[in-house]
Amino acid sequence: MSGTLHHRHPGDGWVECGDHRHWGLHGAAGLFLTRRAPPAPDGTPGAVTDVVLQHRATWSHHGGTWGIPGGAVTPTETPTQGALREAAEEAGLDPAVVRVVGEHVLDHGVWTYTTVLAETIAGARVHVAATDPEGIEVRWVPVAEVSGLDLHPAFGDALPHLLGLLDAAR
Ligand SMILES: [Zn+2]
């Protein structure tokens, strides 16, 4: 990407899968971080109330849309490690307050995108903010408001499935 202040990593670069051009020589990963309402008195987990979204800089791929923090995975890290590193760089997120509950992989053959499904640790007050030129804004968005935003197309397509996977993981 072109921003002079952008963090540079091995693995940065474009890949052609045959149908599209994708960012990440070793694939890419993003962090889908959510928080829930408190559990019911009988212990039933609360519903997902909010998700962390990033308003992407206009110069980035699908610029101007909302998606999740993430980027290219390096050759020496797992997709989960890559997603947590990117979320720390782009959103100031402390990985210690995050519990990873699953992964969802979009497979384009030579390139994959791994969505890392995560929740905040119970009781943690998790502050996020844009800390990298790739994001105009990073914030908690109520689930009911997500569909009203101009979403990155791949993220918008996957969103209902991702929310279903989170509930299945409980
Ligand atoms: Zn593709």
Tab-separated table of N, CA and C and ligand atoms in Angstrom:
chain	number	residue	atom	x	y	z
A	1	MET	N	0.844	-1.182	0.000
A	1	MET	CA	0.000	0.000	0.000
A	1	MET	C	0.884	1.239	0.000
A	2	SER	N	0.306	2.371	-0.322
A	2	SER	CA	1.139	3.497	-0.685
A	2	SER	C	1.464	4.437	0.474
A	3	GLY	N	0.805	4.313	1.604
A	3	GLY	CA	1.035	5.270	2.689
A	3	GLY	C	2.461	5.200	3.205
A	4	THR	N	3.120	6.309	3.295
A	4	THR	CA	4.525	6.299	3.694
A	4	THR	C	4.690	5.911	5.154
A	5	LEU	N	3.645	6.078	5.956
A	5	LEU	CA	3.744	5.722	7.370
A	5	LEU	C	3.240	4.307	7.634
A	6	HIS	N	2.834	3.616	6.575
A	6	HIS	CA	2.279	2.272	6.772
A	6	HIS	C	3.365	1.321	7.256
A	7	HIS	N	3.002	0.460	8.215
A	7	HIS	CA	3.942	-0.572	8.676
A	7	HIS	C	4.261	-1.506	7.509
A	8	ARG	N	5.532	-1.793	7.305
A	8	ARG	CA	5.936	-2.701	6.232
A	8	ARG	C	6.290	-4.054	6.836
A	9	HIS	N	5.846	-5.132	6.182
A	9	HIS	CA	6.108	-6.482	6.677
A	9	HIS	C	6.419	-7.392	5.500
A	10	PRO	N	7.231	-8.456	5.754
A	10	PRO	CA	7.331	-9.489	4.731
A	10	PRO	C	5.945	-10.092	4.533
A	11	GLY	N	5.572	-10.358	3.305
A	11	GLY	CA	4.215	-10.831	3.032
A	11	GLY	C	3.355	-9.756	2.395
A	12	ASP	N	3.820	-8.487	2.467
A	12	ASP	CA	3.102	-7.424	1.771
A	12	ASP	C	3.269	-7.617	0.270
A	13	GLY	N	2.195	-7.561	-0.461
A	13	GLY	CA	2.259	-7.683	-1.913
A	13	GLY	C	0.949	-8.230	-2.437
A	14	TRP	N	0.780	-8.129	-3.747
A	14	TRP	CA	-0.482	-8.553	-4.376
A	14	TRP	C	-0.355	-9.957	-4.939
A	15	VAL	N	-1.451	-10.709	-4.898
A	15	VAL	CA	-1.542	-12.057	-5.455
A	15	VAL	C	-2.743	-12.091	-6.398
A	16	GLU	N	-2.575	-12.771	-7.544
A	16	GLU	CA	-3.695	-12.992	-8.463
A	16	GLU	C	-4.210	-14.415	-8.265
A	17	CYS	N	-5.493	-14.565	-7.932
A	17	CYS	CA	-6.042	-15.913	-7.753
A	17	CYS	C	-6.634	-16.439	-9.053
A	18	GLY	N	-6.660	-15.626	-10.093
A	18	GLY	CA	-7.294	-16.015	-11.351
A	18	GLY	C	-8.547	-15.193	-11.605
A	19	ASP	N	-9.243	-14.851	-10.528
A	19	ASP	CA	-10.454	-14.037	-10.651
A	19	ASP	C	-10.284	-12.651	-10.058
A	20	HIS	N	-9.397	-12.527	-9.089
A	20	HIS	CA	-9.234	-11.251	-8.398
A	20	HIS	C	-7.767	-11.011	-8.072
A	21	ARG	N	-7.528	-9.791	-7.629
A	21	ARG	CA	-6.228	-9.400	-7.128
A	21	ARG	C	-6.393	-9.220	-5.627
A	22	HIS	N	-5.515	-9.900	-4.842
A	22	HIS	CA	-5.660	-9.884	-3.386
A	22	HIS	C	-4.382	-9.402	-2.722
A	23	TRP	N	-4.529	-8.773	-1.559
A	23	TRP	CA	-3.387	-8.274	-0.786
A	23	TRP	C	-2.903	-9.366	0.166
A	24	GLY	N	-1.579	-9.667	0.093
A	24	GLY	CA	-0.995	-10.620	1.035
A	24	GLY	C	-0.393	-11.818	0.331
A	25	LEU	N	0.929	-11.850	0.215
A	25	LEU	CA	1.601	-12.946	-0.495
A	25	LEU	C	1.354	-14.282	0.198
A	26	HIS	N	1.136	-14.258	1.512
A	26	HIS	CA	0.893	-15.486	2.287
A	26	HIS	C	-0.535	-15.480	2.838
A	27	GLY	N	-1.399	-14.787	2.153
A	27	GLY	CA	-2.770	-14.650	2.618
A	27	GLY	C	-2.917	-13.458	3.548
A	28	ALA	N	-4.137	-13.225	3.931
A	28	ALA	CA	-4.443	-12.091	4.802
A	28	ALA	C	-5.388	-12.559	5.906
A	29	ALA	N	-5.458	-11.746	6.954
A	29	ALA	CA	-6.321	-12.098	8.091
A	29	ALA	C	-6.828	-10.825	8.736
A	30	GLY	N	-7.996	-10.931	9.338
A	30	GLY	CA	-8.576	-9.797	10.037
A	30	GLY	C	-9.204	-10.237	11.343
A	31	LEU	N	-9.346	-9.289	12.259
A	31	LEU	CA	-9.900	-9.587	13.578
A	31	LEU	C	-11.342	-9.086	13.656
A	32	PHE	N	-12.262	-10.034	13.870
A	32	PHE	CA	-13.682	-9.702	14.063
A	32	PHE	C	-13.935	-9.739	15.556
A	33	LEU	N	-13.756	-8.575	16.184
A	33	LEU	CA	-13.843	-8.494	17.640
A	33	LEU	C	-15.238	-8.022	18.042
A	34	THR	N	-15.820	-8.751	18.965
A	34	THR	CA	-17.195	-8.487	19.376
A	34	THR	C	-17.283	-8.396	20.897
A	35	ARG	N	-18.370	-7.826	21.376
A	35	ARG	CA	-18.669	-7.907	22.804
A	35	ARG	C	-20.151	-8.238	22.974
A	36	ARG	N	-20.455	-8.818	24.118
A	36	ARG	CA	-21.794	-9.341	24.375
A	36	ARG	C	-22.445	-8.621	25.543
A	37	ALA	N	-23.775	-8.717	25.546
A	37	ALA	CA	-24.536	-8.320	26.735
A	37	ALA	C	-24.221	-9.312	27.853
A	38	PRO	N	-24.418	-8.919	29.110
A	38	PRO	CA	-24.160	-9.856	30.213
A	38	PRO	C	-25.026	-11.108	30.081
A	39	PRO	N	-24.563	-12.237	30.638
A	39	PRO	CA	-25.358	-13.463	30.568
A	39	PRO	C	-26.674	-13.323	31.333
A	40	ALA	N	-27.653	-14.126	30.912
A	40	ALA	CA	-28.936	-14.176	31.615
A	40	ALA	C	-28.733	-14.857	32.976
A	41	PRO	N	-29.694	-14.694	33.910
A	41	PRO	CA	-29.570	-15.334	35.241
A	41	PRO	C	-29.365	-16.842	35.154
A	42	ASP	N	-29.887	-17.501	34.114
A	42	ASP	CA	-29.707	-18.953	33.984
A	42	ASP	C	-28.383	-19.310	33.313
A	43	GLY	N	-27.553	-18.303	33.022
A	43	GLY	CA	-26.237	-18.580	32.445
A	43	GLY	C	-26.182	-18.510	30.929
A	44	THR	N	-27.338	-18.344	30.292
A	44	THR	CA	-27.341	-18.226	28.829
A	44	THR	C	-26.507	-17.012	28.409
A	45	PRO	N	-25.564	-17.208	27.476
A	45	PRO	CA	-24.739	-16.058	27.068
A	45	PRO	C	-25.587	-14.937	26.485
A	46	GLY	N	-25.184	-13.717	26.740
A	46	GLY	CA	-25.859	-12.566	26.158
A	46	GLY	C	-25.603	-12.499	24.662
A	47	ALA	N	-26.472	-11.754	23.976
A	47	ALA	CA	-26.308	-11.591	22.536
A	47	ALA	C	-25.106	-10.693	22.243
A	48	VAL	N	-24.543	-10.857	21.030
A	48	VAL	CA	-23.494	-9.940	20.574
A	48	VAL	C	-24.136	-8.572	20.379
A	49	THR	N	-23.583	-7.563	21.036
A	49	THR	CA	-24.166	-6.219	20.967
A	49	THR	C	-23.388	-5.267	20.064
A	50	ASP	N	-22.055	-5.440	20.016
A	50	ASP	CA	-21.212	-4.480	19.289
A	50	ASP	C	-20.049	-5.200	18.620
A	51	VAL	N	-19.580	-4.613	17.527
A	51	VAL	CA	-18.408	-5.149	16.827
A	51	VAL	C	-17.432	-3.998	16.554
A	52	VAL	N	-16.151	-4.316	16.467
A	52	VAL	CA	-15.146	-3.296	16.146
A	52	VAL	C	-15.013	-3.206	14.628
A	53	LEU	N	-15.256	-2.018	14.107
A	53	LEU	CA	-15.112	-1.803	12.666
A	53	LEU	C	-14.120	-0.682	12.392
A	54	GLN	N	-13.508	-0.803	11.222
A	54	GLN	CA	-12.513	0.175	10.767
A	54	GLN	C	-13.029	0.841	9.502
A	55	HIS	N	-13.068	2.163	9.514
A	55	HIS	CA	-13.388	2.922	8.304
A	55	HIS	C	-12.087	3.094	7.540
A	56	ARG	N	-12.015	2.479	6.385
A	56	ARG	CA	-10.743	2.361	5.675
A	56	ARG	C	-10.406	3.638	4.915
A	57	ALA	N	-9.122	3.979	4.937
A	57	ALA	CA	-8.647	5.176	4.238
A	57	ALA	C	-9.009	5.085	2.758
A	58	THR	N	-9.268	6.232	2.173
A	58	THR	CA	-9.755	6.239	0.785
A	58	THR	C	-8.722	5.710	-0.194
A	59	TRP	N	-7.410	5.768	0.170
A	59	TRP	CA	-6.391	5.263	-0.762
A	59	TRP	C	-6.227	3.747	-0.679
A	60	SER	N	-6.826	3.099	0.318
A	60	SER	CA	-6.639	1.667	0.487
A	60	SER	C	-7.572	0.900	-0.447
A	61	HIS	N	-7.383	-0.443	-0.525
A	61	HIS	CA	-8.228	-1.300	-1.351
A	61	HIS	C	-9.663	-1.194	-0.828
A	62	HIS	N	-10.640	-0.969	-1.717
A	62	HIS	CA	-12.021	-0.699	-1.309
A	62	HIS	C	-12.044	0.468	-0.318
A	63	GLY	N	-11.276	1.494	-0.607
A	63	GLY	CA	-11.170	2.657	0.260
A	63	GLY	C	-12.520	3.303	0.517
A	64	GLY	N	-12.661	3.836	1.733
A	64	GLY	CA	-13.873	4.526	2.115
A	64	GLY	C	-14.930	3.611	2.709
A	65	THR	N	-14.749	2.304	2.580
A	65	THR	CA	-15.731	1.381	3.156
A	65	THR	C	-15.332	0.995	4.575
A	66	TRP	N	-16.259	0.341	5.280
A	66	TRP	CA	-16.032	-0.138	6.638
A	66	TRP	C	-15.764	-1.641	6.600
A	67	GLY	N	-14.756	-2.043	7.344
A	67	GLY	CA	-14.428	-3.458	7.445
A	67	GLY	C	-13.836	-3.713	8.818
A	68	ILE	N	-13.009	-4.754	8.901
A	68	ILE	CA	-12.380	-5.073	10.179
A	68	ILE	C	-10.882	-4.831	10.064
A	69	PRO	N	-10.209	-4.550	11.190
A	69	PRO	CA	-8.754	-4.380	11.142
A	69	PRO	C	-8.104	-5.665	10.654
A	70	GLY	N	-7.075	-5.522	9.838
A	70	GLY	CA	-6.405	-6.724	9.339
A	70	GLY	C	-5.450	-6.378	8.219
A	71	GLY	N	-4.831	-7.406	7.672
A	71	GLY	CA	-3.904	-7.195	6.576
A	71	GLY	C	-3.146	-8.459	6.252
A	72	ALA	N	-2.037	-8.289	5.547
A	72	ALA	CA	-1.246	-9.427	5.082
A	72	ALA	C	-0.615	-10.169	6.262
A	73	VAL	N	-0.624	-11.499	6.170
A	73	VAL	CA	0.033	-12.353	7.156
A	73	VAL	C	1.496	-12.507	6.736
A	74	THR	N	2.407	-12.498	7.696
A	74	THR	CA	3.825	-12.692	7.358
A	74	THR	C	4.128	-14.194	7.259
A	75	PRO	N	5.294	-14.556	6.659
A	75	PRO	CA	5.591	-15.984	6.483
A	75	PRO	C	5.788	-16.726	7.800
A	76	THR	N	6.030	-16.020	8.896
A	76	THR	CA	6.381	-16.689	10.154
A	76	THR	C	5.270	-16.636	11.198
A	77	GLU	N	4.096	-16.187	10.835
A	77	GLU	CA	3.015	-16.120	11.823
A	77	GLU	C	1.779	-16.872	11.321
A	78	THR	N	0.948	-17.297	12.270
A	78	THR	CA	-0.340	-17.888	11.919
A	78	THR	C	-1.313	-16.764	11.566
A	79	PRO	N	-2.412	-17.110	10.891
A	79	PRO	CA	-3.404	-16.062	10.625
A	79	PRO	C	-3.897	-15.383	11.901
A	80	THR	N	-4.072	-16.139	12.970
A	80	THR	CA	-4.522	-15.514	14.220
A	80	THR	C	-3.485	-14.533	14.747
A	81	GLN	N	-2.215	-14.928	14.710
A	81	GLN	CA	-1.163	-14.004	15.148
A	81	GLN	C	-1.150	-12.755	14.263
A	82	GLY	N	-1.318	-12.960	12.954
A	82	GLY	CA	-1.314	-11.821	12.035
A	82	GLY	C	-2.479	-10.876	12.308
A	83	ALA	N	-3.663	-11.445	12.551
A	83	ALA	CA	-4.838	-10.609	12.800
A	83	ALA	C	-4.672	-9.803	14.085
A	84	LEU	N	-4.130	-10.441	15.130
A	84	LEU	CA	-3.939	-9.725	16.400
A	84	LEU	C	-2.869	-8.640	16.254
A	85	ARG	N	-1.805	-8.923	15.506
A	85	ARG	CA	-0.763	-7.910	15.282
A	85	ARG	C	-1.336	-6.725	14.508
A	86	GLU	N	-2.073	-7.026	13.449
A	86	GLU	CA	-2.654	-5.933	12.668
A	86	GLU	C	-3.629	-5.102	13.505
A	87	ALA	N	-4.410	-5.771	14.358
A	87	ALA	CA	-5.368	-5.031	15.189
A	87	ALA	C	-4.645	-4.159	16.216
A	88	ALA	N	-3.486	-4.623	16.677
A	88	ALA	CA	-2.689	-3.790	17.582
A	88	ALA	C	-2.151	-2.573	16.843
A	89	GLU	N	-1.683	-2.780	15.609
A	89	GLU	CA	-1.111	-1.666	14.841
A	89	GLU	C	-2.171	-0.666	14.408
A	90	GLU	N	-3.315	-1.187	13.962
A	90	GLU	CA	-4.305	-0.327	13.313
A	90	GLU	C	-5.344	0.222	14.278
A	91	ALA	N	-5.541	-0.481	15.406
A	91	ALA	CA	-6.640	-0.100	16.299
A	91	ALA	C	-6.185	0.083	17.741
A	92	GLY	N	-4.878	-0.056	17.996
A	92	GLY	CA	-4.374	0.101	19.350
A	92	GLY	C	-4.891	-0.968	20.295
A	93	LEU	N	-5.243	-2.124	19.753
A	93	LEU	CA	-5.887	-3.150	20.572
A	93	LEU	C	-4.856	-3.992	21.319
A	94	ASP	N	-5.077	-4.139	22.620
A	94	ASP	CA	-4.211	-4.971	23.459
A	94	ASP	C	-4.676	-6.428	23.328
A	95	PRO	N	-3.844	-7.335	22.781
A	95	PRO	CA	-4.293	-8.720	22.590
A	95	PRO	C	-4.651	-9.418	23.902
A	96	ALA	N	-4.175	-8.891	25.023
A	96	ALA	CA	-4.450	-9.534	26.314
A	96	ALA	C	-5.920	-9.462	26.712
A	97	VAL	N	-6.693	-8.563	26.098
A	97	VAL	CA	-8.100	-8.433	26.474
A	97	VAL	C	-9.022	-9.141	25.483
A	98	VAL	N	-8.412	-9.957	24.606
A	98	VAL	CA	-9.156	-10.617	23.534
A	98	VAL	C	-9.125	-12.123	23.733
A	99	ARG	N	-10.267	-12.760	23.556
A	99	ARG	CA	-10.342	-14.214	23.568
A	99	ARG	C	-10.736	-14.666	22.158
A	100	VAL	N	-9.851	-15.427	21.511
A	100	VAL	CA	-10.147	-15.941	20.169
A	100	VAL	C	-11.053	-17.157	20.316
A	101	VAL	N	-12.163	-17.173	19.573
A	101	VAL	CA	-13.120	-18.282	19.700
A	101	VAL	C	-13.236	-19.112	18.428
A	102	GLY	N	-12.628	-18.685	17.340
A	102	GLY	CA	-12.708	-19.488	16.116
A	102	GLY	C	-12.125	-18.744	14.939
A	103	GLU	N	-12.147	-19.421	13.802
A	103	GLU	CA	-11.653	-18.824	12.560
A	103	GLU	C	-12.626	-19.185	11.439
A	104	HIS	N	-12.715	-18.295	10.477
A	104	HIS	CA	-13.448	-18.601	9.254
A	104	HIS	C	-12.519	-18.295	8.088
A	105	VAL	N	-12.329	-19.268	7.184
A	105	VAL	CA	-11.386	-19.107	6.080
A	105	VAL	C	-12.136	-18.994	4.761
A	106	LEU	N	-11.843	-17.924	4.035
A	106	LEU	CA	-12.319	-17.744	2.667
A	106	LEU	C	-11.169	-18.191	1.761
A	107	ASP	N	-11.401	-19.244	0.981
A	107	ASP	CA	-10.310	-19.889	0.242
A	107	ASP	C	-10.396	-19.562	-1.242
A	108	HIS	N	-9.406	-18.827	-1.733
A	108	HIS	CA	-9.316	-18.542	-3.164
A	108	HIS	C	-8.123	-19.272	-3.778
A	109	GLY	N	-7.802	-20.462	-3.286
A	109	GLY	CA	-6.713	-21.242	-3.866
A	109	GLY	C	-5.366	-20.731	-3.415
A	110	VAL	N	-4.711	-19.924	-4.239
A	110	VAL	CA	-3.377	-19.421	-3.885
A	110	VAL	C	-3.431	-18.364	-2.791
A	111	TRP	N	-4.613	-17.934	-2.444
A	111	TRP	CA	-4.760	-16.871	-1.452
A	111	TRP	C	-5.935	-17.215	-0.537
A	112	THR	N	-5.765	-16.983	0.751
A	112	THR	CA	-6.865	-17.180	1.697
A	112	THR	C	-7.023	-15.926	2.553
A	113	TYR	N	-8.242	-15.710	2.994
A	113	TYR	CA	-8.513	-14.663	3.975
A	113	TYR	C	-9.115	-15.332	5.201
A	114	THR	N	-8.453	-15.172	6.334
A	114	THR	CA	-8.928	-15.764	7.575
A	114	THR	C	-9.540	-14.685	8.450
A	115	THR	N	-10.812	-14.850	8.759
A	115	THR	CA	-11.457	-13.975	9.735
A	115	THR	C	-11.324	-14.634	11.097
A	116	VAL	N	-10.649	-13.959	12.000
A	116	VAL	CA	-10.460	-14.478	13.347
A	116	VAL	C	-11.602	-13.959	14.208
A	117	LEU	N	-12.402	-14.897	14.727
A	117	LEU	CA	-13.583	-14.540	15.528
A	117	LEU	C	-13.142	-14.390	16.973
A	118	ALA	N	-13.477	-13.272	17.577
A	118	ALA	CA	-12.980	-13.010	18.924
A	118	ALA	C	-14.007	-12.239	19.730
A	119	GLU	N	-13.865	-12.371	21.047
A	119	GLU	CA	-14.706	-11.628	21.982
A	119	GLU	C	-13.808	-10.956	23.004
A	120	THR	N	-14.285	-9.875	23.563
A	120	THR	CA	-13.543	-9.277	24.667
A	120	THR	C	-13.665	-10.186	25.887
A	121	ILE	N	-12.631	-10.195	26.683
A	121	ILE	CA	-12.678	-10.943	27.936
A	121	ILE	C	-13.705	-10.279	28.840
A	122	ALA	N	-14.502	-11.119	29.509
A	122	ALA	CA	-15.625	-10.602	30.303
A	122	ALA	C	-15.166	-9.495	31.238
A	123	GLY	N	-15.883	-8.391	31.211
A	123	GLY	CA	-15.601	-7.293	32.120
A	123	GLY	C	-14.543	-6.320	31.628
A	124	ALA	N	-13.804	-6.687	30.573
A	124	ALA	CA	-12.741	-5.798	30.089
A	124	ALA	C	-13.361	-4.592	29.386
A	125	ARG	N	-12.856	-3.421	29.718
A	125	ARG	CA	-13.245	-2.206	28.995
A	125	ARG	C	-12.226	-2.038	27.888
A	126	VAL	N	-12.640	-2.266	26.667
A	126	VAL	CA	-11.689	-2.310	25.569
A	126	VAL	C	-11.851	-1.070	24.701
A	127	HIS	N	-10.811	-0.255	24.726
A	127	HIS	CA	-10.812	0.974	23.943
A	127	HIS	C	-10.115	0.717	22.606
A	128	VAL	N	-10.711	1.161	21.528
A	128	VAL	CA	-10.065	1.075	20.220
A	128	VAL	C	-10.093	2.449	19.573
A	129	ALA	N	-9.111	2.705	18.718
A	129	ALA	CA	-9.032	3.970	17.992
A	129	ALA	C	-8.109	3.773	16.799
A	130	ALA	N	-8.277	4.578	15.778
A	130	ALA	CA	-7.401	4.481	14.608
A	130	ALA	C	-5.993	4.905	15.011
A	131	THR	N	-5.036	4.004	14.823
A	131	THR	CA	-3.656	4.282	15.223
A	131	THR	C	-2.705	4.109	14.046
A	132	ASP	N	-3.231	4.114	12.839
A	132	ASP	CA	-2.450	3.788	11.647
A	132	ASP	C	-3.114	4.550	10.489
A	133	PRO	N	-2.349	5.001	9.492
A	133	PRO	CA	-2.982	5.760	8.405
A	133	PRO	C	-3.961	4.945	7.558
A	134	GLU	N	-3.970	3.617	7.730
A	134	GLU	CA	-4.916	2.811	6.953
A	134	GLU	C	-6.360	3.028	7.403
A	135	GLY	N	-6.539	3.459	8.634
A	135	GLY	CA	-7.893	3.651	9.138
A	135	GLY	C	-8.193	5.114	9.361
A	136	ILE	N	-9.353	5.572	8.865
A	136	ILE	CA	-9.816	6.924	9.159
A	136	ILE	C	-10.355	6.938	10.582
A	137	GLU	N	-11.021	5.827	10.936
A	137	GLU	CA	-11.688	5.725	12.224
A	137	GLU	C	-11.808	4.253	12.568
A	138	VAL	N	-11.647	3.930	13.828
A	138	VAL	CA	-11.914	2.579	14.327
A	138	VAL	C	-12.783	2.746	15.548
A	139	ARG	N	-13.902	2.033	15.606
A	139	ARG	CA	-14.772	2.188	16.777
A	139	ARG	C	-15.672	0.974	16.952
A	140	TRP	N	-16.238	0.893	18.151
A	140	TRP	CA	-17.291	-0.084	18.425
A	140	TRP	C	-18.558	0.390	17.722
A	141	VAL	N	-19.194	-0.523	16.980
A	141	VAL	CA	-20.433	-0.200	16.280
A	141	VAL	C	-21.520	-1.162	16.773
A	142	PRO	N	-22.676	-0.634	17.233
A	142	PRO	CA	-23.773	-1.526	17.615
A	142	PRO	C	-24.176	-2.409	16.428
A	143	VAL	N	-24.437	-3.689	16.700
A	143	VAL	CA	-24.758	-4.637	15.630
A	143	VAL	C	-25.910	-4.118	14.765
A	144	ALA	N	-26.902	-3.496	15.400
A	144	ALA	CA	-28.078	-3.022	14.663
A	144	ALA	C	-27.729	-1.910	13.674
A	145	GLU	N	-26.575	-1.255	13.856
A	145	GLU	CA	-26.204	-0.145	12.967
A	145	GLU	C	-25.246	-0.561	11.864
A	146	VAL	N	-24.730	-1.792	11.940
A	146	VAL	CA	-23.684	-2.202	10.993
A	146	VAL	C	-24.196	-2.177	9.555
A	147	SER	N	-25.425	-2.683	9.348
A	147	SER	CA	-25.915	-2.797	7.968
A	147	SER	C	-26.184	-1.433	7.346
A	148	GLY	N	-26.237	-0.375	8.163
A	148	GLY	CA	-26.437	0.964	7.629
A	148	GLY	C	-25.159	1.618	7.136
A	149	LEU	N	-24.017	0.969	7.363
A	149	LEU	CA	-22.736	1.524	6.911
A	149	LEU	C	-22.400	0.993	5.518
A	150	ASP	N	-21.535	1.722	4.818
A	150	ASP	CA	-21.048	1.272	3.514
A	150	ASP	C	-19.943	0.251	3.781
A	151	LEU	N	-20.311	-1.030	3.766
A	151	LEU	CA	-19.379	-2.090	4.171
A	151	LEU	C	-18.499	-2.534	3.007
A	152	HIS	N	-17.261	-2.923	3.362
A	152	HIS	CA	-16.404	-3.610	2.408
A	152	HIS	C	-17.206	-4.795	1.866
A	153	PRO	N	-17.266	-4.990	0.530
A	153	PRO	CA	-18.210	-5.972	-0.007
A	153	PRO	C	-18.013	-7.390	0.531
A	154	ALA	N	-16.778	-7.845	0.660
A	154	ALA	CA	-16.555	-9.214	1.132
A	154	ALA	C	-16.980	-9.349	2.594
A	155	PHE	N	-16.726	-8.309	3.380
A	155	PHE	CA	-17.126	-8.341	4.779
A	155	PHE	C	-18.652	-8.323	4.895
A	156	GLY	N	-19.303	-7.473	4.105
A	156	GLY	CA	-20.763	-7.419	4.143
A	156	GLY	C	-21.392	-8.752	3.791
A	157	ASP	N	-20.807	-9.430	2.785
A	157	ASP	CA	-21.329	-10.745	2.378
A	157	ASP	C	-21.189	-11.765	3.503
A	158	ALA	N	-20.061	-11.703	4.228
A	158	ALA	CA	-19.751	-12.727	5.231
A	158	ALA	C	-20.419	-12.459	6.575
A	159	LEU	N	-20.856	-11.221	6.815
A	159	LEU	CA	-21.268	-10.817	8.165
A	159	LEU	C	-22.330	-11.710	8.820
A	160	PRO	N	-23.428	-12.042	8.133
A	160	PRO	CA	-24.431	-12.885	8.823
A	160	PRO	C	-23.843	-14.233	9.240
A	161	HIS	N	-23.012	-14.796	8.359
A	161	HIS	CA	-22.392	-16.086	8.664
A	161	HIS	C	-21.434	-15.960	9.849
A	162	LEU	N	-20.676	-14.887	9.905
A	162	LEU	CA	-19.714	-14.693	11.003
A	162	LEU	C	-20.446	-14.581	12.338
A	163	LEU	N	-21.547	-13.847	12.351
A	163	LEU	CA	-22.310	-13.713	13.600
A	163	LEU	C	-22.893	-15.065	14.015
A	164	GLY	N	-23.320	-15.873	13.044
A	164	GLY	CA	-23.829	-17.207	13.351
A	164	GLY	C	-22.748	-18.104	13.929
A	165	LEU	N	-21.528	-18.004	13.361
A	165	LEU	CA	-20.417	-18.819	13.862
A	165	LEU	C	-20.073	-18.462	15.302
A	166	LEU	N	-20.155	-17.169	15.618
A	166	LEU	CA	-19.854	-16.743	16.992
A	166	LEU	C	-20.830	-17.371	17.974
A	167	ASP	N	-22.103	-17.397	17.603
A	167	ASP	CA	-23.083	-17.994	18.515
A	167	ASP	C	-22.887	-19.499	18.610
A	168	ALA	N	-22.505	-20.125	17.493
A	168	ALA	CA	-22.279	-21.576	17.514
A	168	ALA	C	-21.060	-21.938	18.376
A	169	ALA	N	-20.127	-20.986	18.520
A	169	ALA	CA	-18.903	-21.258	19.280
A	169	ALA	C	-19.141	-21.250	20.787
A	170	ARG	N	-20.315	-20.749	21.217
A	170	ARG	CA	-20.591	-20.677	22.656
A	170	ARG	C	-21.110	-22.005	23.177
B	1	ZN	ZN	-9.874	-14.411	-5.434
